[in-house]
XYZ file of N, CA and C in Angstrom:
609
model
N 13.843 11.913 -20.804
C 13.922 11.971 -22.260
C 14.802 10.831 -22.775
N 15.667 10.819 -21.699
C 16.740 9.638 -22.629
C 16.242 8.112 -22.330
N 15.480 7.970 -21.004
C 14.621 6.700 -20.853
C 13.751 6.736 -22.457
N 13.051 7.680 -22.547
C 11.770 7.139 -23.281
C 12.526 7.473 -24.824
N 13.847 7.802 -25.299
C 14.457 7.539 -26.513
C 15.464 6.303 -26.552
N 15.254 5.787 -25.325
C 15.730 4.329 -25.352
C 17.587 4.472 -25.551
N 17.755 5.742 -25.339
C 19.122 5.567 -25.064
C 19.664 5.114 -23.368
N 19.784 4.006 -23.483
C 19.479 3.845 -21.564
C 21.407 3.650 -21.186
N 21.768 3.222 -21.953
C 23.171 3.691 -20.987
C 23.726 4.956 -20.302
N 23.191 6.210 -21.683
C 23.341 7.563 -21.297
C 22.356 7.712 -20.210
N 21.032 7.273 -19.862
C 20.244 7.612 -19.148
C 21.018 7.580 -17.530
N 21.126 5.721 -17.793
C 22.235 5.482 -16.596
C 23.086 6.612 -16.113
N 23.717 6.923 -16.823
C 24.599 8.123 -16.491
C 24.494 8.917 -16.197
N 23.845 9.970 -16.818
C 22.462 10.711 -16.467
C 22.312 10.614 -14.969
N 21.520 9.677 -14.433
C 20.996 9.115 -13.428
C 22.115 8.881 -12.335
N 23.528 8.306 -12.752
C 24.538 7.804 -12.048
C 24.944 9.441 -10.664
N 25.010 10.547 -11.758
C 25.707 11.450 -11.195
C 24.289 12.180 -10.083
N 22.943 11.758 -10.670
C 22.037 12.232 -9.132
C 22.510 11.612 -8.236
N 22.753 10.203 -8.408
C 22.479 9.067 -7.172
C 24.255 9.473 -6.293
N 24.746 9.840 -7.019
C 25.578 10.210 -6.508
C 26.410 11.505 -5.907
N 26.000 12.866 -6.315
C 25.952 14.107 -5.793
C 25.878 14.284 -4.442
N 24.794 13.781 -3.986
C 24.601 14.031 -2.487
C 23.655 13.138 -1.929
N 22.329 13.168 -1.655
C 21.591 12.102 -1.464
C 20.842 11.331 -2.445
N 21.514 9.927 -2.495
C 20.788 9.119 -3.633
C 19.313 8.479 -2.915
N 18.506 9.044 -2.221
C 17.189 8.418 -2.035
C 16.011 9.054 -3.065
N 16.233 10.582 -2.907
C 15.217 10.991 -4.038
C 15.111 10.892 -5.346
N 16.531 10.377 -5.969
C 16.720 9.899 -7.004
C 16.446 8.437 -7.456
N 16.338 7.711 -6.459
C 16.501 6.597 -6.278
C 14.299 5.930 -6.436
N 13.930 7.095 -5.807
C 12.472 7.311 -5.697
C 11.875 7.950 -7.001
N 12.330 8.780 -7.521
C 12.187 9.511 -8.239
C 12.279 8.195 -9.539
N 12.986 7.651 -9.901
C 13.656 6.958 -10.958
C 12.548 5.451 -10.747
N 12.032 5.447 -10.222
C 11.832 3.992 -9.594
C 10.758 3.776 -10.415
N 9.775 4.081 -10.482
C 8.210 3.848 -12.052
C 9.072 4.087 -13.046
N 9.753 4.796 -13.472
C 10.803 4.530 -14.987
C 11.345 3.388 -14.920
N 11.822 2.941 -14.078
C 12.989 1.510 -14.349
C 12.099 0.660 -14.159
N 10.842 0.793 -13.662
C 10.094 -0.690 -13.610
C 9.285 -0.482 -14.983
N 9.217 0.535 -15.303
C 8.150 0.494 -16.868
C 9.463 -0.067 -18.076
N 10.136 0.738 -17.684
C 11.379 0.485 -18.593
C 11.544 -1.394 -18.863
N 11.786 -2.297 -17.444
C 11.712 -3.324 -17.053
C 10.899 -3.985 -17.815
N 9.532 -3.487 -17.578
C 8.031 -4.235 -18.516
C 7.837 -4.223 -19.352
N 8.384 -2.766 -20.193
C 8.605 -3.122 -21.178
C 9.781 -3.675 -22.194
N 10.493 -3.544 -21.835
C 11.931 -4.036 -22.693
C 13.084 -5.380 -22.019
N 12.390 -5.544 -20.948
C 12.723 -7.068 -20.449
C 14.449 -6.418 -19.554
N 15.086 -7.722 -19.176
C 16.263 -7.821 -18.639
C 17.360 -7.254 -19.318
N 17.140 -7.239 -20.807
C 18.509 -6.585 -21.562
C 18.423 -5.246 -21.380
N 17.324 -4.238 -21.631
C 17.535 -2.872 -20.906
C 17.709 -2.789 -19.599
N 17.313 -3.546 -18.390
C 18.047 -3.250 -17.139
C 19.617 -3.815 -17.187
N 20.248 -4.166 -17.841
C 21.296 -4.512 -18.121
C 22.458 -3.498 -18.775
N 21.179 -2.769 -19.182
C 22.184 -1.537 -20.223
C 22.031 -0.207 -19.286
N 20.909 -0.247 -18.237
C 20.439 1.267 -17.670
C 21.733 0.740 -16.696
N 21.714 -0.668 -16.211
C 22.941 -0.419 -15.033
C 24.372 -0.361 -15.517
N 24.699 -0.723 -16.707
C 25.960 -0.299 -17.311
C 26.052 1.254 -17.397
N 25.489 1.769 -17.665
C 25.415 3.693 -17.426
C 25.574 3.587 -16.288
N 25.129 3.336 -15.307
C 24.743 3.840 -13.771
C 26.047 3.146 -13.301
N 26.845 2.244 -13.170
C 27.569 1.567 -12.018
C 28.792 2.385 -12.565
N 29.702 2.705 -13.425
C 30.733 3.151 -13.653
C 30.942 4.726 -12.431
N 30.550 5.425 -12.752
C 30.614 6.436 -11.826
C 29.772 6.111 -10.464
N 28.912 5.251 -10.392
C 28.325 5.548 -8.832
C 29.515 4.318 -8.228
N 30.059 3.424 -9.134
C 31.062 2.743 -7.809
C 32.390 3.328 -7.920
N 32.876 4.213 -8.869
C 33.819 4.900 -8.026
C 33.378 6.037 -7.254
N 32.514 7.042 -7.254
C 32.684 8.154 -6.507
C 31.966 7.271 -5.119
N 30.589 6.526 -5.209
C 30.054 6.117 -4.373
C 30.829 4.910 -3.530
N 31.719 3.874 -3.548
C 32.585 3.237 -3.267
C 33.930 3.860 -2.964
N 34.204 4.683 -3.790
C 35.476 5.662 -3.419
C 35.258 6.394 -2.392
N 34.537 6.707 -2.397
C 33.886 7.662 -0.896
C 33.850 6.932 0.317
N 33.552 5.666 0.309
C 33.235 4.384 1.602
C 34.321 4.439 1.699
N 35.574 4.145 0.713
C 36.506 3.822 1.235
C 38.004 4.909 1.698
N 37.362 5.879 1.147
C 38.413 7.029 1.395
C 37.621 7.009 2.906
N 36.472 7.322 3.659
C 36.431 7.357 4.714
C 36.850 6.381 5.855
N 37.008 5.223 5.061
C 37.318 4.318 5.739
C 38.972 4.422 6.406
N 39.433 5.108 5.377
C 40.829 4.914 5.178
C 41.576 6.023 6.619
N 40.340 7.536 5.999
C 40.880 8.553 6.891
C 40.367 8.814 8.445
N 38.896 7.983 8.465
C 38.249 8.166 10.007
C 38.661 6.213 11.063
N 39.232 5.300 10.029
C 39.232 3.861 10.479
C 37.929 3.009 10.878
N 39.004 2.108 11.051
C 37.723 0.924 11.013
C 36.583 1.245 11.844
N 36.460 1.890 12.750
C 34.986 2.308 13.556
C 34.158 3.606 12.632
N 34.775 4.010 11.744
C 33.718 4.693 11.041
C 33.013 3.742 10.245
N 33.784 2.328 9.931
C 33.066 1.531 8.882
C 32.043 0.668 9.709
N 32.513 0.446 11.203
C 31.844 -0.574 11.763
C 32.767 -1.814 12.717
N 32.315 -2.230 13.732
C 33.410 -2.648 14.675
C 33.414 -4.099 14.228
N 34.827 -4.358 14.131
C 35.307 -5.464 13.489
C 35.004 -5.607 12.016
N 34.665 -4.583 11.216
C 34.405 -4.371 9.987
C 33.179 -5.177 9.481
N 32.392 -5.124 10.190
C 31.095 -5.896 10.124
C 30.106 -4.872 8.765
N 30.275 -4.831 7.779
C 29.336 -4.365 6.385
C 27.676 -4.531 6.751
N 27.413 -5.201 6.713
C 25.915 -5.555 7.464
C 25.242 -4.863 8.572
N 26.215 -5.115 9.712
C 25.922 -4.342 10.888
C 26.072 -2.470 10.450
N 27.055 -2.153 9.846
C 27.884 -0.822 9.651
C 26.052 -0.533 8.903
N 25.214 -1.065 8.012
C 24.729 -0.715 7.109
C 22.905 -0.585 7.539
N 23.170 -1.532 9.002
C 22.148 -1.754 9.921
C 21.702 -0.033 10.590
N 23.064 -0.042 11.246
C 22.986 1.172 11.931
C 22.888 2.438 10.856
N 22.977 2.409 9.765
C 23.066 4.003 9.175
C 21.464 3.538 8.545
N 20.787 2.861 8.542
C 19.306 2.745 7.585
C 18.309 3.354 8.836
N 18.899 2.417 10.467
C 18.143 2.937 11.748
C 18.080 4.328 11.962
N 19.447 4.889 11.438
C 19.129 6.705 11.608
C 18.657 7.220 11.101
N 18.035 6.645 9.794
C 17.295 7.459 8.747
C 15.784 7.185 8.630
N 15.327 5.382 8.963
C 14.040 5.233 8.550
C 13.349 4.514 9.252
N 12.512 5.044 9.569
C 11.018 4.852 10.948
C 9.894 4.566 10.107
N 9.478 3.717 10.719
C 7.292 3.807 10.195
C 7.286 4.764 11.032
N 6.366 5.210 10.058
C 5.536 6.867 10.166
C 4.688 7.017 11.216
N 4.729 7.865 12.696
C 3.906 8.057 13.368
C 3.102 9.516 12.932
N 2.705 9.462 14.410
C 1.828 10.982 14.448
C 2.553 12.471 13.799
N 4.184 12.123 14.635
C 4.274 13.249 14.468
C 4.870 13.435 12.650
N 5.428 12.270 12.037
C 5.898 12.324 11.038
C 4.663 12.658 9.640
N 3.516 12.151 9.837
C 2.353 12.436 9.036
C 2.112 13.851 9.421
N 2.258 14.568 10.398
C 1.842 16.142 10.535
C 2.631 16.983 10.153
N 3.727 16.261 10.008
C 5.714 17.139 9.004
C 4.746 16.995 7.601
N 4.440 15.771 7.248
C 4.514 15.673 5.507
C 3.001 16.590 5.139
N 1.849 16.293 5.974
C 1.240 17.688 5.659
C 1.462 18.784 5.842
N 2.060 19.153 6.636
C 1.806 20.912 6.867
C 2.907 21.002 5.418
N 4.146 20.049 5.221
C 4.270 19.998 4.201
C 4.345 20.564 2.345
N 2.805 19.943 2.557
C 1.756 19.623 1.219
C 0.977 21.428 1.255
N 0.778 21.483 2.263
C 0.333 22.905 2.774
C 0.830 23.905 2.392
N 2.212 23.765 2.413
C 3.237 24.832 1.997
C 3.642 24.698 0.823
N 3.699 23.407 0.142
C 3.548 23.469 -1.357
C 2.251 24.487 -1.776
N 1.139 23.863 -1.598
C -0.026 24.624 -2.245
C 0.000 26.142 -1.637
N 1.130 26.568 -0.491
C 0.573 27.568 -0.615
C 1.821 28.581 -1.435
N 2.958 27.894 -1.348
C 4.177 28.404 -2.076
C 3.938 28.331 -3.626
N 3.128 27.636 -4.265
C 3.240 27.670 -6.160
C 2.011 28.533 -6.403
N 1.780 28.458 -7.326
C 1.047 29.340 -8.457
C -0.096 28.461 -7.631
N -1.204 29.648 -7.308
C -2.364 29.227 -6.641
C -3.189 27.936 -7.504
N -3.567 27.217 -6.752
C -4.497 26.218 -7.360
C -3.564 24.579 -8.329
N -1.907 25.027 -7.842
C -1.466 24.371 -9.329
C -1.298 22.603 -8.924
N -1.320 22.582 -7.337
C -0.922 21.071 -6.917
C -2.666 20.190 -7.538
N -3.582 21.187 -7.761
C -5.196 20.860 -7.654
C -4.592 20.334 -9.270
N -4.267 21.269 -9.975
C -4.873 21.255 -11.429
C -3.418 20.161 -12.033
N -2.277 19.782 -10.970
C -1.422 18.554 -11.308
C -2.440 17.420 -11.149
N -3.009 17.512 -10.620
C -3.935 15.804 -10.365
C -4.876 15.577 -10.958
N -5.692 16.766 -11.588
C -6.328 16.444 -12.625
C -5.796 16.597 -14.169
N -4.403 17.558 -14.124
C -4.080 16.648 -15.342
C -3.159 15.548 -15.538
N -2.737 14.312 -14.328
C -2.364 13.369 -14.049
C -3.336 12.500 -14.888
N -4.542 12.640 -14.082
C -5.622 12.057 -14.414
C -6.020 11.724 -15.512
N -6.063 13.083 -16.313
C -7.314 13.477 -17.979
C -5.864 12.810 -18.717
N -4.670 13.212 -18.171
C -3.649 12.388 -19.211
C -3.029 11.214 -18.980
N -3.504 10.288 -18.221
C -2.804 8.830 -17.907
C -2.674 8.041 -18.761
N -3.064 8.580 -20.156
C -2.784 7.064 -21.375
C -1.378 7.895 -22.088
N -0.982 9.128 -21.457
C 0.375 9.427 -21.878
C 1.561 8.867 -21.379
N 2.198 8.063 -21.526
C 3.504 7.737 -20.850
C 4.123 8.194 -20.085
N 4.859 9.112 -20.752
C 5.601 10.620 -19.825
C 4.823 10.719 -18.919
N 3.724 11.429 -18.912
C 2.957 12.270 -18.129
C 2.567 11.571 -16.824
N 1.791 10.136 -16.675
C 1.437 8.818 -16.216
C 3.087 8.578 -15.406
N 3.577 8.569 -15.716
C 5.081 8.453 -14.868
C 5.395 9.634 -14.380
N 5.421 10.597 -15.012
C 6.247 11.380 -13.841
C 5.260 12.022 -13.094
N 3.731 12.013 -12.909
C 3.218 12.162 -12.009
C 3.273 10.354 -10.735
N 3.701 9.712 -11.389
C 3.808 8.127 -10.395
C 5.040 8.632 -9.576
N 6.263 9.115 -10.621
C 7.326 9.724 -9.814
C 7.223 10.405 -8.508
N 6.307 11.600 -8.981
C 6.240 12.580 -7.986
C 5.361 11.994 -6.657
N 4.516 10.919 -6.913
C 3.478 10.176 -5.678
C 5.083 9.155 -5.071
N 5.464 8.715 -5.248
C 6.703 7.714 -5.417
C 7.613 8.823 -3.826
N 7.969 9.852 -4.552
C 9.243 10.628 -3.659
C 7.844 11.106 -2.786
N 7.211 11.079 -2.906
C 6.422 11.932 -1.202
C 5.962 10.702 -0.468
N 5.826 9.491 -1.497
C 5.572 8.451 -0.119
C 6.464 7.720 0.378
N 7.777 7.972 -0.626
C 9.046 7.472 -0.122
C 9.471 7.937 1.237
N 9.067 9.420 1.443
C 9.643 9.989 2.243
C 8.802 10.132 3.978
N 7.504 9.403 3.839
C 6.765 8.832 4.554
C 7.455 7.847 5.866
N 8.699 7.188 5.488
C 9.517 6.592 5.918
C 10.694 7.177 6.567
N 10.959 8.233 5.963
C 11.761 9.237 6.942
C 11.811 10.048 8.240
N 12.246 9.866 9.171
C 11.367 10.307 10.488
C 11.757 11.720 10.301
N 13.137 12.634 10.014
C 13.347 13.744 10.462
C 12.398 14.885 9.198
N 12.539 16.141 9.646
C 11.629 17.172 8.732
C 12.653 17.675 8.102
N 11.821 18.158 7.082
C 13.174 18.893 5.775
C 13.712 20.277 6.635
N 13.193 20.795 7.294
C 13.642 22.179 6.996
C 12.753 23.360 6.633
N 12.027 24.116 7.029
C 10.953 25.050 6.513
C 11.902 26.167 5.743
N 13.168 26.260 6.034
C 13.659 27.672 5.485
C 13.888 27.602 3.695
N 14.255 26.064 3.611
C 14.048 25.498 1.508
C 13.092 25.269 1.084
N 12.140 24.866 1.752
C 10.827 24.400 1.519
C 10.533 23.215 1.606
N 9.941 22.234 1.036
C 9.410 20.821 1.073
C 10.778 20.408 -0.136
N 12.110 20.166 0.500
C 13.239 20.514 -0.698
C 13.870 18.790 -0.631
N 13.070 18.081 -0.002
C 13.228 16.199 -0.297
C 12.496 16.093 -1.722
N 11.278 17.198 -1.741
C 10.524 16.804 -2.727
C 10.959 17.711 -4.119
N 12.291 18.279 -3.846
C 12.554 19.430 -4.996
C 12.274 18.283 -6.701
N 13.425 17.450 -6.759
C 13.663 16.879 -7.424
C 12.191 16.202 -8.575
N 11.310 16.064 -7.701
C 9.595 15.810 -8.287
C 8.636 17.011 -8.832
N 9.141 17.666 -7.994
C 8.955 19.192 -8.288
C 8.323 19.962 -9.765
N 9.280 18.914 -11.003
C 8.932 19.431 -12.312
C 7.177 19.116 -12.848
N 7.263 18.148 -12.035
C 5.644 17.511 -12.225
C 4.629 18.445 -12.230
N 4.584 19.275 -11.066
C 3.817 20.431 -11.375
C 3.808 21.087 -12.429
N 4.278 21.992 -13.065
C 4.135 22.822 -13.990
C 4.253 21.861 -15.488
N 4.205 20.608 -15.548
C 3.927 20.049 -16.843
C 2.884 19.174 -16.704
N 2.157 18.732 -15.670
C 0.910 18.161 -15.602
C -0.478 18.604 -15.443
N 0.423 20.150 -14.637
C -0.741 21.430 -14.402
C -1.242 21.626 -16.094
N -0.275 22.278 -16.997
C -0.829 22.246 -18.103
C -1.738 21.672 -18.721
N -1.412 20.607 -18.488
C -1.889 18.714 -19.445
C -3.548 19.331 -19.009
N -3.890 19.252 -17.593
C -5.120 19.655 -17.388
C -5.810 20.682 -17.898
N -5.232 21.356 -17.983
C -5.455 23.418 -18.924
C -5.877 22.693 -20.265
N -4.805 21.915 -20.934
C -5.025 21.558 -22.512
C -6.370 20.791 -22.585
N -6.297 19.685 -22.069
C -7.296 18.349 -22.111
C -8.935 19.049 -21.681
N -9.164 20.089 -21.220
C -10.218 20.336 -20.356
C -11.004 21.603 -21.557
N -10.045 22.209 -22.449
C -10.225 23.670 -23.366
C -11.272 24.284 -22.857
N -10.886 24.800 -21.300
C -12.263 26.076 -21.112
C -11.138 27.347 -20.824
N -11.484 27.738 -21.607
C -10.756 29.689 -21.231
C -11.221 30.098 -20.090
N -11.743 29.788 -19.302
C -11.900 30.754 -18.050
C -10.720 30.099 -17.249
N -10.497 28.391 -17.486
C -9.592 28.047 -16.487
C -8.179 28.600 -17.206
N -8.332 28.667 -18.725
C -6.952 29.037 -19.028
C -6.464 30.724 -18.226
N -7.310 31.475 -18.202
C -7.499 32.347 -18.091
C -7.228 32.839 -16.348
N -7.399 31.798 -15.462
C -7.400 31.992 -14.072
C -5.446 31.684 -14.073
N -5.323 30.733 -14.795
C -3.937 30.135 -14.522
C -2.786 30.875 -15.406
N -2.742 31.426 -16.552
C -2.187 32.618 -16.433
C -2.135 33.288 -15.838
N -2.760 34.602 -15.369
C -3.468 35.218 -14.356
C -2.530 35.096 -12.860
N -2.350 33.628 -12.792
C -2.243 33.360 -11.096
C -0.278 33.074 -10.985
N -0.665 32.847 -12.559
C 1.447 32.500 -12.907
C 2.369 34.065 -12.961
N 1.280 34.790 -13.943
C 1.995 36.059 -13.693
C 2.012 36.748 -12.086
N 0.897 36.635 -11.835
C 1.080 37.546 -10.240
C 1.989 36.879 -9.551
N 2.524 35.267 -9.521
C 2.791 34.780 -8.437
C 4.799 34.956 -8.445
């Protein structure tokens, strides 16, 4: 909301305290078709203003954090001979692999457990109203968002966890239930309105 009211410092900010909470990748994914539309359309002076929001709090808590660890675990938590590069080498290697066999059979069974955990039918009726609504802004982005964090995470070798659910992808998450609609609206047949009520209350 605050991207597309063009208040982008608050957005920054906004944005500063995801990237910084706990893991800044899904945010980082998540945010990424906003800041490049943002980019295309409003040139270098709005990325200028989204990173004035964003750097104040992510370089102290996010920099404060490097360096309070630095301070309390020493120089081999940062890296031997304080090598930044190398230190930054080794923590990207623990996290990100091209995708084999077994990592494409994590992100479906996945997708599986989405469709089978939401309101029956609703990951179907997000893509077609992705689709019927792509000359909407909003809508056109935060379904890019939500394609964005699941192929971001394509790159990740380890699995989320079955006991949260598909919970890398929480954060994209909203996409469903506001694109599912878009399709309900754009399409006006009452039987589908009618199945998807129906499937929201039981579920």
């Amino acid at each position: 909301w605050l991207l597309l009211e063009r208040r982008l410092v608050l957005a920054g900010v906004a944005g500063s305290f995801a990237l910084v909470l706990h893991n800044p990748w899904p945010h980082f994914l998540f945010a990424l078709p906003w800041i490049a539309w943002i980019a295309w359309q409003d040139g270098r002076h709005a990325l200028v203003r989204l990173t004035a929001g964003y750097a104040p709090l992510a370089l102290l808590i996010g920099g404060g954090w490097w360096l309070l660890m630095r301070k309390v675990q020493g120089p081999l938590w940062f890296a031997p001979g304080g090598d930044l590069l190398f230190h930054w080498q080794m923590q990207l290697t623990r996290v990100f692999t091209l995708p084999d066999g077994a990592t494409l059979a994590h992100r479906a069974s996945e997708l599986v457990k989405l469709w089978l955990w939401t309101v029956p039918g609703l990951p179907a009726l997000m893509l077609a109203g992705w689709w019927l609504a792509r000359r909407e802004v909003p809508l056109r982005l935060l379904g890019l968002s939500f394609a964005t964090v699941l192929g971001g995470y394509l790159v990740v070798w380890f699995d989320q966890g079955y006991g949260w659910g598909v919970r890398y992808l929480h954060p994209a998450l909203a996409a469903l239930p506001l694109l599912g609609p878009a399709a309900i609206v754009t399409v006006q047949d009452e039987t589908l309105r009618r199945y998807a009520a129906a499937a929201a209350f039981l579920s």
